[in-house]
Each structure stands twice: as structure tokens, then as C-alpha cells.
Amino acid sequence: MKSISKIVALLILVLIGYSCVSSSMEFTTAKTTLRSERNVKEAEKWFIKALEVEPNNALIPYIMATEIYRPQKRWSKMVDMFDEALRRNPETIIEKPFMTDNRTYVKTIEDAIRVYSLEEWGKIYNSGVEHYSAGKIDRAIELFGLAMRIVPNDGNAYSTLASLHLNAGNISEASTIIEQGLSNAGDNVGVLQTAGDIAVENNMLEDAIKYYLKTIELLEKPGPVMQKLIFLYIELNDFTQAIEYSMLALKENPYDPDIYYNVGVLYQKLALNEFDPARDLFNKISNDDNRDKNALVLLFNKFAQARSYSSEAKDYFLQAKDLETEEIGSADAVREIDKMINQIDNLFIPAVRKMMDE
């Protein structure tokens, strides 16, 4: 009797074990229809039924994603099924473990999805670019959104999609997307530059400078971003910083007439910042009967500084004029700055000296 009891107990354990690993009729039919009969459309119907019958089986959505939706480039469905498989059990062992090109052994659903996601990201992103180029904006937005979902730590999709919304005037949507990008891929140059562009649109100029400075640190050739940074410093009337970064831009592009011209404008602005108040002070002091010697020294120094800045401006305008292949206004700028230099040299400085000697 004892031996019979042992046999019965063993059979019960076997049956229990078999029931734990056995698949539902729906799942079995789905795999047979897909792999043996090659009837993908019919197989999908059985897989959908199997999803309901086996709510904890991660292999069902995994197989749907990799063997039905991925080959058909139905990426939205693929990503949904990847998410569902990971939600169910990421540690599930796949049916056929494999080795990647870099000799990484892949055996769990989580590892396999990571591999497939990286492979499909490029296809999804490039398809988004193609649709955008073809004017199919809504589909492009959808694809870039999928790229963000499938590989969250790749910043290119965030920056592209945010820029797309920014160009369309959807500032709020662009800001939301780039915040996600900064959170998940904060060291991506595209994310940082786009964050700067969005900050400019939101008139958050100090934030924009912060993002552009980080971008410049990561780029081998930061010229275009540096130009944006220079214009921001000009907007903030920080001409010294603007000139400093202009010098760096010139090192990268020593034959760019636009940069020389812009540096000339910066020095011209510095000259005017000294010249205009000096001229006002000159007119006031000229009408005073008792002139303050200290005020005259201050006045002289202001005109001298304006003269120095004007000379710098003229030099850069002339270099721009020599390099330009089409008219950008350098010749007119030289004539304009010459007028200021002549006024300082022939009118204001001699007059101030005369007043100082009286």
C-alpha cells in the first residue's frame, strides 16, 4: 500500500508540474499557426486570445512583438507588447537564448527586449525622418515618440521631436518633451542645444546660456552654438563675454567674414556705450561757468575709451570686408565708424583738452 501511495503522490506531483509549465490551447495554436502554417494574420487572433487566457505569461506578448509586429514594422504594437511582456515578468527565459555580436549571452525577456529595442530604434527614428521630409508630420511625430519610448536614454529622438514642435510654435509641447530628454539623456548635445533654443523662446536667457555652455563643452566644433551664445550675450548687453566667445569662434572659423563683422559690431556697441554719455556730459560741462576738473578727466577718459573701441571695430570691419564674397555691409560700417573716430579726434578730445587747460 505504501508503494502505491508513493506512486500516486509522484503522479500528482508530475501532473502539477506539467500543469505549471503547460501552455493554453490558444497559445499553442497561436505558435503552430504562426511558425508551422505561416499564417500570421490568423496567428495574431490566437495570440490575442492567449493574452487573456494566460494573463501572467510574458512569452505571449514577447513573441507577438518579435515574430509578428517587428517583421511587419508595426512598431507601435511592438512597443506595446514589449511593455506588456516586461510588466508581466521580465525575468522569463526566452525559448531560444542567443548570443549577440559582442558576445553577450541573452536568455531573459528583459535582455532580449533591450537588444531588439536598440536594433529597432534606428529604423524607427530614420522612418520618422523620412516621413518628416515627405511632409507627413503626424506620422513623424508618432515615430519619434515611439523612439523615445523604446530607448529612453537616447537623446536624439527627444531633441528632434522637441525641435519639430518648436518650429511649429508648440512651445509648451516642446518644453515638456525636452524636460523628459534632460531627465533621461541630459548629456546629449542635441537635447542640450534644443533646451537652449526653447529657453530662448521662453525668454529665459540665463537658462539658455547655461544649456549652450554645456553643449559647447561636448562639441568638437561648437561654432554654430557659439554664435547663438554670442547673440544672447549681446541681448543681455554683456559685450565683453560676447567678444570673448567671438574670439573662440574665430579660432574655429578664421575666414568667416560674418564673425569678423559681428565682432566689429560688438566693439562699435562698446564704443557707443562710452561715446553717447560722454557727448551728453560734454554738452553739459561746456555750458558750465565753473568746470569740475575731475569731471573733465572722466570725460576725456570716456572719449579715449570710445576711440579705442572704435579703432578695434574698424579693424574687424575691414577684415570682414577683405574676406566677404558678397556684400554684408562691412564697407558702410567702416564709413560709419570713421565718422565717430573723426568726431572724437577732431572735435571732442581737442575741446576737452582746451577746457582742461583753461
mmCIF file of C-alpha atoms in Angstrom:
data_model
loop_
_atom_site.group_PDB
_atom_site.id
_atom_site.type_symbol
_atom_site.label_atom_id
_atom_site.label_comp_id
_atom_site.label_asym_id
_atom_site.label_seq_id
_atom_site.Cartn_x
_atom_site.Cartn_y
_atom_site.Cartn_z
ATOM 1 C CA MET A 1 0.000 0.000 0.000
ATOM 2 C CA LYS A 2 2.846 2.330 0.840
ATOM 3 C CA SER A 3 4.433 1.862 -2.570
ATOM 4 C CA ILE A 4 1.103 2.536 -4.297
ATOM 5 C CA SER A 5 0.676 5.701 -2.244
ATOM 6 C CA LYS A 6 4.150 6.836 -3.242
ATOM 7 C CA ILE A 7 3.377 6.235 -6.906
ATOM 8 C CA VAL A 8 0.100 8.165 -6.659
ATOM 9 C CA ALA A 9 1.847 11.023 -4.888
ATOM 10 C CA LEU A 10 4.554 11.065 -7.541
ATOM 11 C CA LEU A 11 1.992 11.128 -10.323
ATOM 12 C CA ILE A 12 0.206 14.010 -8.649
ATOM 13 C CA LEU A 13 3.465 15.966 -8.436
ATOM 14 C CA VAL A 14 4.213 15.273 -12.103
ATOM 15 C CA LEU A 15 0.744 16.380 -13.108
ATOM 16 C CA ILE A 16 1.062 19.519 -11.021
ATOM 17 C CA GLY A 17 4.436 20.250 -12.587
ATOM 18 C CA TYR A 18 3.059 19.606 -16.054
ATOM 19 C CA SER A 19 0.139 21.945 -15.448
ATOM 20 C CA CYS A 20 2.561 24.663 -14.324
ATOM 21 C CA VAL A 21 4.594 24.577 -17.497
ATOM 22 C CA SER A 22 1.908 23.640 -19.998
ATOM 23 C CA SER A 23 0.556 26.225 -22.406
ATOM 24 C CA SER A 24 -3.041 27.005 -23.101
ATOM 25 C CA MET A 25 -4.707 25.691 -26.218
ATOM 26 C CA GLU A 26 -4.863 29.284 -27.501
ATOM 27 C CA PHE A 27 -1.128 29.883 -27.056
ATOM 28 C CA THR A 28 -0.203 26.520 -28.586
ATOM 29 C CA THR A 29 -2.494 27.114 -31.549
ATOM 30 C CA ALA A 30 -1.092 30.610 -31.999
ATOM 31 C CA LYS A 31 2.501 29.362 -32.194
ATOM 32 C CA THR A 32 1.592 26.499 -34.534
ATOM 33 C CA THR A 33 -0.369 28.801 -36.828
ATOM 34 C CA LEU A 34 2.498 31.303 -36.887
ATOM 35 C CA ARG A 35 5.524 29.051 -37.170
ATOM 36 C CA SER A 36 4.254 25.966 -38.990
ATOM 37 C CA GLU A 37 1.396 27.268 -41.072
ATOM 38 C CA ARG A 38 2.932 30.721 -41.645
ATOM 39 C CA ASN A 39 -0.494 32.296 -41.289
ATOM 40 C CA VAL A 40 0.448 35.486 -39.494
ATOM 41 C CA LYS A 41 -2.974 37.099 -39.624
ATOM 42 C CA GLU A 42 -4.722 34.084 -38.118
ATOM 43 C CA ALA A 43 -1.944 33.568 -35.595
ATOM 44 C CA GLU A 44 -2.357 37.129 -34.313
ATOM 45 C CA LYS A 45 -6.001 36.388 -33.483
ATOM 46 C CA TRP A 46 -4.978 33.359 -31.424
ATOM 47 C CA PHE A 47 -2.239 35.309 -29.635
ATOM 48 C CA ILE A 48 -4.764 37.995 -28.658
ATOM 49 C CA LYS A 49 -6.979 35.269 -27.174
ATOM 50 C CA ALA A 50 -3.951 33.773 -25.404
ATOM 51 C CA LEU A 51 -3.165 37.142 -23.810
ATOM 52 C CA GLU A 52 -6.472 36.949 -21.975
ATOM 53 C CA VAL A 53 -6.306 33.260 -21.140
ATOM 54 C CA GLU A 54 -2.747 33.489 -19.732
ATOM 55 C CA PRO A 55 -2.529 36.950 -18.157
ATOM 56 C CA ASN A 56 0.841 36.269 -16.497
ATOM 57 C CA ASN A 57 2.682 34.618 -19.383
ATOM 58 C CA ALA A 58 5.284 37.109 -20.614
ATOM 59 C CA LEU A 59 6.226 34.944 -23.585
ATOM 60 C CA ILE A 60 2.929 35.653 -25.344
ATOM 61 C CA PRO A 61 3.417 39.433 -25.791
ATOM 62 C CA TYR A 62 7.140 38.871 -26.352
ATOM 63 C CA ILE A 63 6.553 36.513 -29.276
ATOM 64 C CA MET A 64 3.874 38.796 -30.699
ATOM 65 C CA ALA A 65 6.321 41.706 -30.593
ATOM 66 C CA THR A 66 9.333 39.893 -32.046
ATOM 67 C CA GLU A 67 7.718 37.493 -34.546
ATOM 68 C CA ILE A 68 4.629 39.375 -35.741
ATOM 69 C CA TYR A 69 4.866 43.124 -35.216
ATOM 70 C CA ARG A 70 8.635 43.606 -35.570
ATOM 71 C CA PRO A 71 8.910 41.960 -39.034
ATOM 72 C CA GLN A 72 5.859 43.909 -40.218
ATOM 73 C CA LYS A 73 7.295 47.194 -38.884
ATOM 74 C CA ARG A 74 4.160 47.665 -36.807
ATOM 75 C CA TRP A 75 6.342 49.388 -34.272
ATOM 76 C CA SER A 76 3.599 50.874 -32.140
ATOM 77 C CA LYS A 77 2.165 47.409 -31.485
ATOM 78 C CA MET A 78 5.676 46.038 -30.973
ATOM 79 C CA VAL A 79 6.466 48.600 -28.290
ATOM 80 C CA ASP A 80 3.109 47.962 -26.581
ATOM 81 C CA MET A 81 3.850 44.241 -26.431
ATOM 82 C CA PHE A 82 7.389 44.841 -25.190
ATOM 83 C CA ASP A 83 5.934 46.916 -22.363
ATOM 84 C CA GLU A 84 3.365 44.241 -21.588
ATOM 85 C CA ALA A 85 5.998 41.479 -21.522
ATOM 86 C CA LEU A 86 8.161 43.490 -19.145
ATOM 87 C CA ARG A 87 5.154 44.228 -16.960
ATOM 88 C CA ARG A 88 4.290 40.532 -16.731
ATOM 89 C CA ASN A 89 7.716 39.080 -15.957
ATOM 90 C CA PRO A 90 10.988 40.479 -17.318
ATOM 91 C CA GLU A 91 12.952 37.507 -15.949
ATOM 92 C CA THR A 92 11.103 34.956 -18.080
ATOM 93 C CA ILE A 93 13.503 32.715 -20.013
ATOM 94 C CA ILE A 94 13.012 33.025 -23.777
ATOM 95 C CA GLU A 95 12.531 29.893 -25.882
ATOM 96 C CA LYS A 96 15.778 30.255 -27.804
ATOM 97 C CA PRO A 97 18.539 32.102 -25.916
ATOM 98 C CA PHE A 98 21.099 33.669 -28.252
ATOM 99 C CA MET A 99 24.483 35.389 -28.398
ATOM 100 C CA THR A 100 24.852 38.988 -29.582
ATOM 101 C CA ASP A 101 27.612 40.233 -31.860
ATOM 102 C CA ASN A 102 29.571 41.480 -28.846
ATOM 103 C CA ARG A 103 29.379 38.011 -27.266
ATOM 104 C CA THR A 104 26.673 38.830 -24.725
ATOM 105 C CA TYR A 105 24.514 35.849 -23.800
ATOM 106 C CA VAL A 106 20.808 36.734 -23.930
ATOM 107 C CA LYS A 107 18.352 34.451 -22.198
ATOM 108 C CA THR A 108 15.698 36.565 -20.443
ATOM 109 C CA ILE A 109 12.890 38.609 -21.942
ATOM 110 C CA GLU A 110 14.330 41.779 -20.409
ATOM 111 C CA ASP A 111 17.738 41.229 -22.024
ATOM 112 C CA ALA A 112 16.228 40.258 -25.380
ATOM 113 C CA ILE A 113 13.940 43.298 -25.453
ATOM 114 C CA ARG A 114 16.924 45.538 -24.739
ATOM 115 C CA VAL A 115 18.770 44.065 -27.733
ATOM 116 C CA TYR A 116 15.797 44.272 -30.084
ATOM 117 C CA SER A 117 14.962 47.790 -28.902
ATOM 118 C CA LEU A 118 18.413 49.059 -29.803
ATOM 119 C CA GLU A 119 18.152 47.409 -33.223
ATOM 120 C CA GLU A 120 14.719 48.838 -33.958
ATOM 121 C CA TRP A 121 15.414 52.326 -32.592
ATOM 122 C CA GLY A 122 17.443 53.312 -35.651
ATOM 123 C CA LYS A 123 14.792 52.002 -38.026
ATOM 124 C CA ILE A 124 12.026 53.855 -36.187
ATOM 125 C CA TYR A 125 13.997 57.101 -35.946
ATOM 126 C CA ASN A 126 15.071 57.028 -39.595
ATOM 127 C CA SER A 127 11.500 56.305 -40.652
ATOM 128 C CA GLY A 128 10.432 59.360 -38.668
ATOM 129 C CA VAL A 129 12.962 61.484 -40.539
ATOM 130 C CA GLU A 130 11.732 60.115 -43.872
ATOM 131 C CA HIS A 131 8.097 60.849 -43.032
ATOM 132 C CA TYR A 132 9.009 64.349 -41.877
ATOM 133 C CA SER A 133 10.887 65.004 -45.126
ATOM 134 C CA ALA A 134 7.846 63.786 -47.046
ATOM 135 C CA GLY A 135 5.621 66.228 -45.184
ATOM 136 C CA LYS A 136 3.859 63.514 -43.165
ATOM 137 C CA ILE A 137 4.276 65.374 -39.901
ATOM 138 C CA ASP A 138 1.745 63.483 -37.772
ATOM 139 C CA ARG A 139 3.308 60.133 -38.607
ATOM 140 C CA ALA A 140 6.788 61.550 -37.976
ATOM 141 C CA ILE A 141 5.686 62.771 -34.543
ATOM 142 C CA GLU A 142 4.291 59.333 -33.755
ATOM 143 C CA LEU A 143 7.516 57.599 -34.788
ATOM 144 C CA PHE A 144 9.785 59.941 -32.841
ATOM 145 C CA GLY A 145 7.554 59.377 -29.825
ATOM 146 C CA LEU A 146 7.983 55.620 -30.224
ATOM 147 C CA ALA A 147 11.746 56.052 -30.472
ATOM 148 C CA MET A 148 11.658 57.920 -27.163
ATOM 149 C CA ARG A 149 9.704 55.094 -25.565
ATOM 150 C CA ILE A 150 11.742 52.206 -26.891
ATOM 151 C CA VAL A 151 15.185 53.601 -25.916
ATOM 152 C CA PRO A 152 14.567 56.318 -23.317
ATOM 153 C CA ASN A 153 18.242 57.134 -22.762
ATOM 154 C CA ASP A 154 18.940 58.088 -26.395
ATOM 155 C CA GLY A 155 18.524 61.839 -26.639
ATOM 156 C CA ASN A 156 18.255 62.240 -30.405
ATOM 157 C CA ALA A 157 14.535 61.475 -30.595
ATOM 158 C CA TYR A 158 13.783 63.975 -27.803
ATOM 159 C CA SER A 159 15.724 66.777 -29.468
ATOM 160 C CA THR A 160 14.273 66.070 -32.906
ATOM 161 C CA LEU A 161 10.685 65.865 -31.709
ATOM 162 C CA ALA A 162 11.038 68.907 -29.455
ATOM 163 C CA SER A 163 12.577 70.909 -32.321
ATOM 164 C CA LEU A 164 9.734 69.840 -34.576
ATOM 165 C CA HIS A 165 7.182 71.177 -32.088
ATOM 166 C CA LEU A 166 9.268 74.307 -31.508
ATOM 167 C CA ASN A 167 9.343 75.099 -35.225
ATOM 168 C CA ALA A 168 5.570 74.607 -35.345
ATOM 169 C CA GLY A 169 5.094 77.076 -32.489
ATOM 170 C CA ASN A 170 4.065 74.417 -29.961
ATOM 171 C CA ILE A 171 6.332 75.781 -27.229
ATOM 172 C CA SER A 172 4.562 74.046 -24.346
ATOM 173 C CA GLU A 173 4.746 70.623 -26.015
ATOM 174 C CA ALA A 174 8.387 71.196 -26.956
ATOM 175 C CA SER A 175 9.211 72.161 -23.360
ATOM 176 C CA THR A 176 7.553 69.032 -21.967
ATOM 177 C CA ILE A 177 9.458 66.750 -24.336
ATOM 178 C CA ILE A 178 12.822 68.381 -23.733
ATOM 179 C CA GLU A 179 12.329 68.120 -19.965
ATOM 180 C CA GLN A 180 11.999 64.364 -20.455
ATOM 181 C CA GLY A 181 15.113 64.437 -22.603
ATOM 182 C CA LEU A 182 17.089 66.329 -19.956
ATOM 183 C CA SER A 183 15.951 63.801 -17.362
ATOM 184 C CA ASN A 184 16.794 60.694 -19.415
ATOM 185 C CA ALA A 185 19.637 61.892 -21.661
ATOM 186 C CA GLY A 186 20.967 65.074 -20.123
ATOM 187 C CA ASP A 187 24.426 64.716 -21.660
ATOM 188 C CA ASN A 188 23.167 64.573 -25.239
ATOM 189 C CA VAL A 189 24.297 67.616 -27.249
ATOM 190 C CA GLY A 190 21.074 67.694 -29.246
ATOM 191 C CA VAL A 191 18.972 67.718 -26.085
ATOM 192 C CA LEU A 192 21.090 70.465 -24.516
ATOM 193 C CA GLN A 193 21.073 72.654 -27.619
ATOM 194 C CA THR A 194 17.331 72.242 -28.099
ATOM 195 C CA ALA A 195 16.798 73.019 -24.417
ATOM 196 C CA GLY A 196 18.714 76.252 -25.038
ATOM 197 C CA ASP A 197 16.612 77.074 -28.095
ATOM 198 C CA ILE A 198 13.402 76.518 -26.138
ATOM 199 C CA ALA A 199 14.691 78.631 -23.246
ATOM 200 C CA VAL A 200 15.330 81.465 -25.714
ATOM 201 C CA GLU A 201 11.746 81.205 -26.987
ATOM 202 C CA ASN A 202 10.532 81.344 -23.381
ATOM 203 C CA ASN A 203 12.760 84.411 -22.805
ATOM 204 C CA MET A 204 14.735 82.504 -20.172
ATOM 205 C CA LEU A 205 18.050 83.780 -21.479
ATOM 206 C CA GLU A 206 20.204 82.831 -18.490
ATOM 207 C CA ASP A 207 18.953 79.241 -18.737
ATOM 208 C CA ALA A 208 19.653 79.263 -22.468
ATOM 209 C CA ILE A 209 23.235 80.366 -21.821
ATOM 210 C CA LYS A 210 23.650 77.534 -19.306
ATOM 211 C CA TYR A 211 22.492 74.931 -21.843
ATOM 212 C CA TYR A 212 24.598 76.368 -24.679
ATOM 213 C CA LEU A 213 27.713 76.407 -22.489
ATOM 214 C CA LYS A 214 27.210 72.708 -21.673
ATOM 215 C CA THR A 215 26.679 71.985 -25.362
ATOM 216 C CA ILE A 216 29.917 73.751 -26.320
ATOM 217 C CA GLU A 217 31.871 71.629 -23.819
ATOM 218 C CA LEU A 218 30.711 68.445 -25.586
ATOM 219 C CA LEU A 219 31.225 69.515 -29.207
ATOM 220 C CA GLU A 220 34.437 69.280 -31.173
ATOM 221 C CA LYS A 221 33.273 72.104 -33.446
ATOM 222 C CA PRO A 222 30.897 74.281 -31.423
ATOM 223 C CA GLY A 223 30.870 77.217 -33.866
ATOM 224 C CA PRO A 224 27.105 77.347 -34.614
ATOM 225 C CA VAL A 225 26.177 77.017 -30.925
ATOM 226 C CA MET A 226 28.790 79.595 -30.010
ATOM 227 C CA GLN A 227 27.152 82.024 -32.427
ATOM 228 C CA LYS A 228 23.860 81.560 -30.576
ATOM 229 C CA LEU A 229 25.649 82.152 -27.296
ATOM 230 C CA ILE A 230 27.255 85.332 -28.623
ATOM 231 C CA PHE A 231 23.884 86.776 -29.662
ATOM 232 C CA LEU A 232 22.498 86.001 -26.206
ATOM 233 C CA TYR A 233 25.321 87.915 -24.542
ATOM 234 C CA ILE A 234 24.639 90.793 -26.923
ATOM 235 C CA GLU A 235 20.957 90.657 -25.973
ATOM 236 C CA LEU A 236 21.987 90.885 -22.312
ATOM 237 C CA ASN A 237 24.399 93.748 -23.107
ATOM 238 C CA ASP A 238 27.298 91.615 -21.901
ATOM 239 C CA PHE A 239 29.570 92.657 -24.749
ATOM 240 C CA THR A 240 32.772 91.542 -23.036
ATOM 241 C CA GLN A 241 31.590 87.923 -22.895
ATOM 242 C CA ALA A 242 30.247 88.204 -26.426
ATOM 243 C CA ILE A 243 33.654 89.304 -27.675
ATOM 244 C CA GLU A 244 35.419 86.544 -25.736
ATOM 245 C CA TYR A 245 33.327 83.828 -27.374
ATOM 246 C CA SER A 246 33.627 85.563 -30.722
ATOM 247 C CA MET A 247 37.385 85.162 -30.446
ATOM 248 C CA LEU A 248 36.909 81.446 -29.818
ATOM 249 C CA ALA A 249 34.581 81.252 -32.807
ATOM 250 C CA LEU A 250 37.232 82.929 -34.963
ATOM 251 C CA LYS A 251 39.767 80.264 -33.990
ATOM 252 C CA GLU A 252 37.429 77.646 -35.389
ATOM 253 C CA ASN A 253 36.423 79.686 -38.447
ATOM 254 C CA PRO A 254 39.278 82.129 -39.173
ATOM 255 C CA TYR A 255 37.983 83.025 -42.639
ATOM 256 C CA ASP A 256 34.347 83.668 -41.793
ATOM 257 C CA PRO A 257 33.563 87.327 -42.628
ATOM 258 C CA ASP A 258 30.309 87.237 -40.657
ATOM 259 C CA ILE A 259 32.174 86.604 -37.415
ATOM 260 C CA TYR A 260 34.597 89.474 -38.077
ATOM 261 C CA TYR A 261 31.663 91.712 -38.896
ATOM 262 C CA ASN A 262 29.818 90.722 -35.711
ATOM 263 C CA VAL A 263 32.910 91.377 -33.594
ATOM 264 C CA GLY A 264 33.145 94.783 -35.255
ATOM 265 C CA VAL A 265 29.535 95.449 -34.258
ATOM 266 C CA LEU A 266 30.300 94.419 -30.678
ATOM 267 C CA TYR A 267 33.204 96.860 -30.427
ATOM 268 C CA GLN A 268 31.049 99.520 -32.060
ATOM 269 C CA LYS A 269 28.419 98.978 -29.355
ATOM 270 C CA LEU A 270 31.083 99.269 -26.667
ATOM 271 C CA ALA A 271 32.282 102.477 -28.304
ATOM 272 C CA LEU A 272 28.769 103.917 -28.331
ATOM 273 C CA ASN A 273 28.292 102.963 -24.680
ATOM 274 C CA GLU A 274 31.208 105.279 -23.897
ATOM 275 C CA PHE A 275 30.611 107.895 -26.593
ATOM 276 C CA ASP A 276 26.913 108.700 -26.081
ATOM 277 C CA PRO A 277 27.082 109.512 -22.340
ATOM 278 C CA ALA A 278 30.398 111.316 -22.910
ATOM 279 C CA ARG A 279 28.786 113.539 -25.536
ATOM 280 C CA ASP A 280 25.886 114.331 -23.187
ATOM 281 C CA LEU A 281 28.315 115.148 -20.401
ATOM 282 C CA PHE A 282 30.384 117.282 -22.796
ATOM 283 C CA ASN A 283 27.340 119.367 -23.728
ATOM 284 C CA LYS A 284 26.527 119.887 -20.037
ATOM 285 C CA ILE A 285 30.060 120.808 -18.975
ATOM 286 C CA SER A 286 30.518 123.124 -21.981
ATOM 287 C CA ASN A 287 27.709 125.324 -20.662
ATOM 288 C CA ASP A 288 29.037 125.445 -17.088
ATOM 289 C CA ASP A 289 30.899 128.546 -15.948
ATOM 290 C CA ASN A 290 32.846 126.629 -13.309
ATOM 291 C CA ARG A 291 34.057 123.320 -14.672
ATOM 292 C CA ASP A 292 34.950 120.407 -12.380
ATOM 293 C CA LYS A 293 38.456 119.192 -13.191
ATOM 294 C CA ASN A 294 37.610 115.614 -12.125
ATOM 295 C CA ALA A 295 34.592 115.640 -14.420
ATOM 296 C CA LEU A 296 36.801 116.790 -17.279
ATOM 297 C CA VAL A 297 39.262 113.940 -16.629
ATOM 298 C CA LEU A 298 36.361 111.465 -16.602
ATOM 299 C CA LEU A 299 35.082 112.988 -19.840
ATOM 300 C CA PHE A 300 38.484 112.740 -21.508
ATOM 301 C CA ASN A 301 38.852 109.096 -20.468
ATOM 302 C CA LYS A 302 35.414 108.237 -21.838
ATOM 303 C CA PHE A 303 36.185 109.732 -25.233
ATOM 304 C CA ALA A 304 39.591 107.994 -25.231
ATOM 305 C CA GLN A 305 37.950 104.646 -24.470
ATOM 306 C CA ALA A 306 35.336 105.231 -27.164
ATOM 307 C CA ARG A 307 38.203 105.990 -29.578
ATOM 308 C CA SER A 308 39.954 102.741 -28.650
ATOM 309 C CA TYR A 309 36.812 100.646 -29.127
ATOM 310 C CA SER A 310 36.073 102.405 -32.419
ATOM 311 C CA SER A 311 39.534 101.581 -33.707
ATOM 312 C CA GLU A 312 39.013 97.893 -32.813
ATOM 313 C CA ALA A 313 35.637 97.942 -34.548
ATOM 314 C CA LYS A 314 37.134 99.449 -37.697
ATOM 315 C CA ASP A 315 39.859 96.776 -37.835
ATOM 316 C CA TYR A 316 37.306 93.950 -37.688
ATOM 317 C CA PHE A 317 35.031 95.613 -40.242
ATOM 318 C CA LEU A 318 37.989 95.930 -42.610
ATOM 319 C CA GLN A 319 38.897 92.252 -42.151
ATOM 320 C CA ALA A 320 35.297 91.307 -42.845
ATOM 321 C CA LYS A 321 35.363 93.480 -45.970
ATOM 322 C CA ASP A 322 38.509 91.711 -47.220
ATOM 323 C CA LEU A 323 37.008 88.249 -46.691
ATOM 324 C CA GLU A 324 33.424 88.751 -47.795
ATOM 325 C CA THR A 325 32.346 87.253 -51.121
ATOM 326 C CA GLU A 326 29.035 89.079 -51.076
ATOM 327 C CA GLU A 327 28.062 92.418 -49.575
ATOM 328 C CA ILE A 328 27.254 92.143 -45.856
ATOM 329 C CA GLY A 329 27.554 95.841 -45.022
ATOM 330 C CA SER A 330 31.208 95.985 -43.988
ATOM 331 C CA ALA A 331 32.044 98.985 -46.187
ATOM 332 C CA ASP A 332 29.122 101.004 -44.783
ATOM 333 C CA ALA A 333 30.175 100.017 -41.253
ATOM 334 C CA VAL A 334 33.708 101.281 -41.875
ATOM 335 C CA ARG A 335 32.375 104.635 -43.109
ATOM 336 C CA GLU A 336 30.093 104.914 -40.079
ATOM 337 C CA ILE A 337 32.836 104.147 -37.574
ATOM 338 C CA ASP A 338 35.182 106.585 -39.326
ATOM 339 C CA LYS A 339 32.665 109.363 -38.656
ATOM 340 C CA MET A 340 32.803 108.647 -34.920
ATOM 341 C CA ILE A 341 36.594 108.463 -34.904
ATOM 342 C CA ASN A 342 36.826 111.793 -36.751
ATOM 343 C CA GLN A 343 34.429 113.445 -34.287
ATOM 344 C CA ILE A 344 36.433 112.179 -31.328
ATOM 345 C CA ASP A 345 39.825 113.093 -32.811
ATOM 346 C CA ASN A 346 38.956 116.458 -34.351
ATOM 347 C CA LEU A 347 36.194 117.793 -32.124
ATOM 348 C CA PHE A 348 35.662 116.281 -28.707
ATOM 349 C CA ILE A 349 39.164 115.415 -27.455
ATOM 350 C CA PRO A 350 40.689 118.762 -28.582
ATOM 351 C CA ALA A 351 37.781 120.622 -26.958
ATOM 352 C CA VAL A 352 38.137 118.710 -23.665
ATOM 353 C CA ARG A 353 41.874 119.347 -23.619
ATOM 354 C CA LYS A 354 41.243 123.034 -24.128
ATOM 355 C CA MET A 355 38.778 123.108 -21.229
ATOM 356 C CA MET A 356 41.270 121.262 -19.021
ATOM 357 C CA ASP A 357 43.929 123.882 -19.804
ATOM 358 C CA GLU A 358 41.696 126.878 -19.051
#
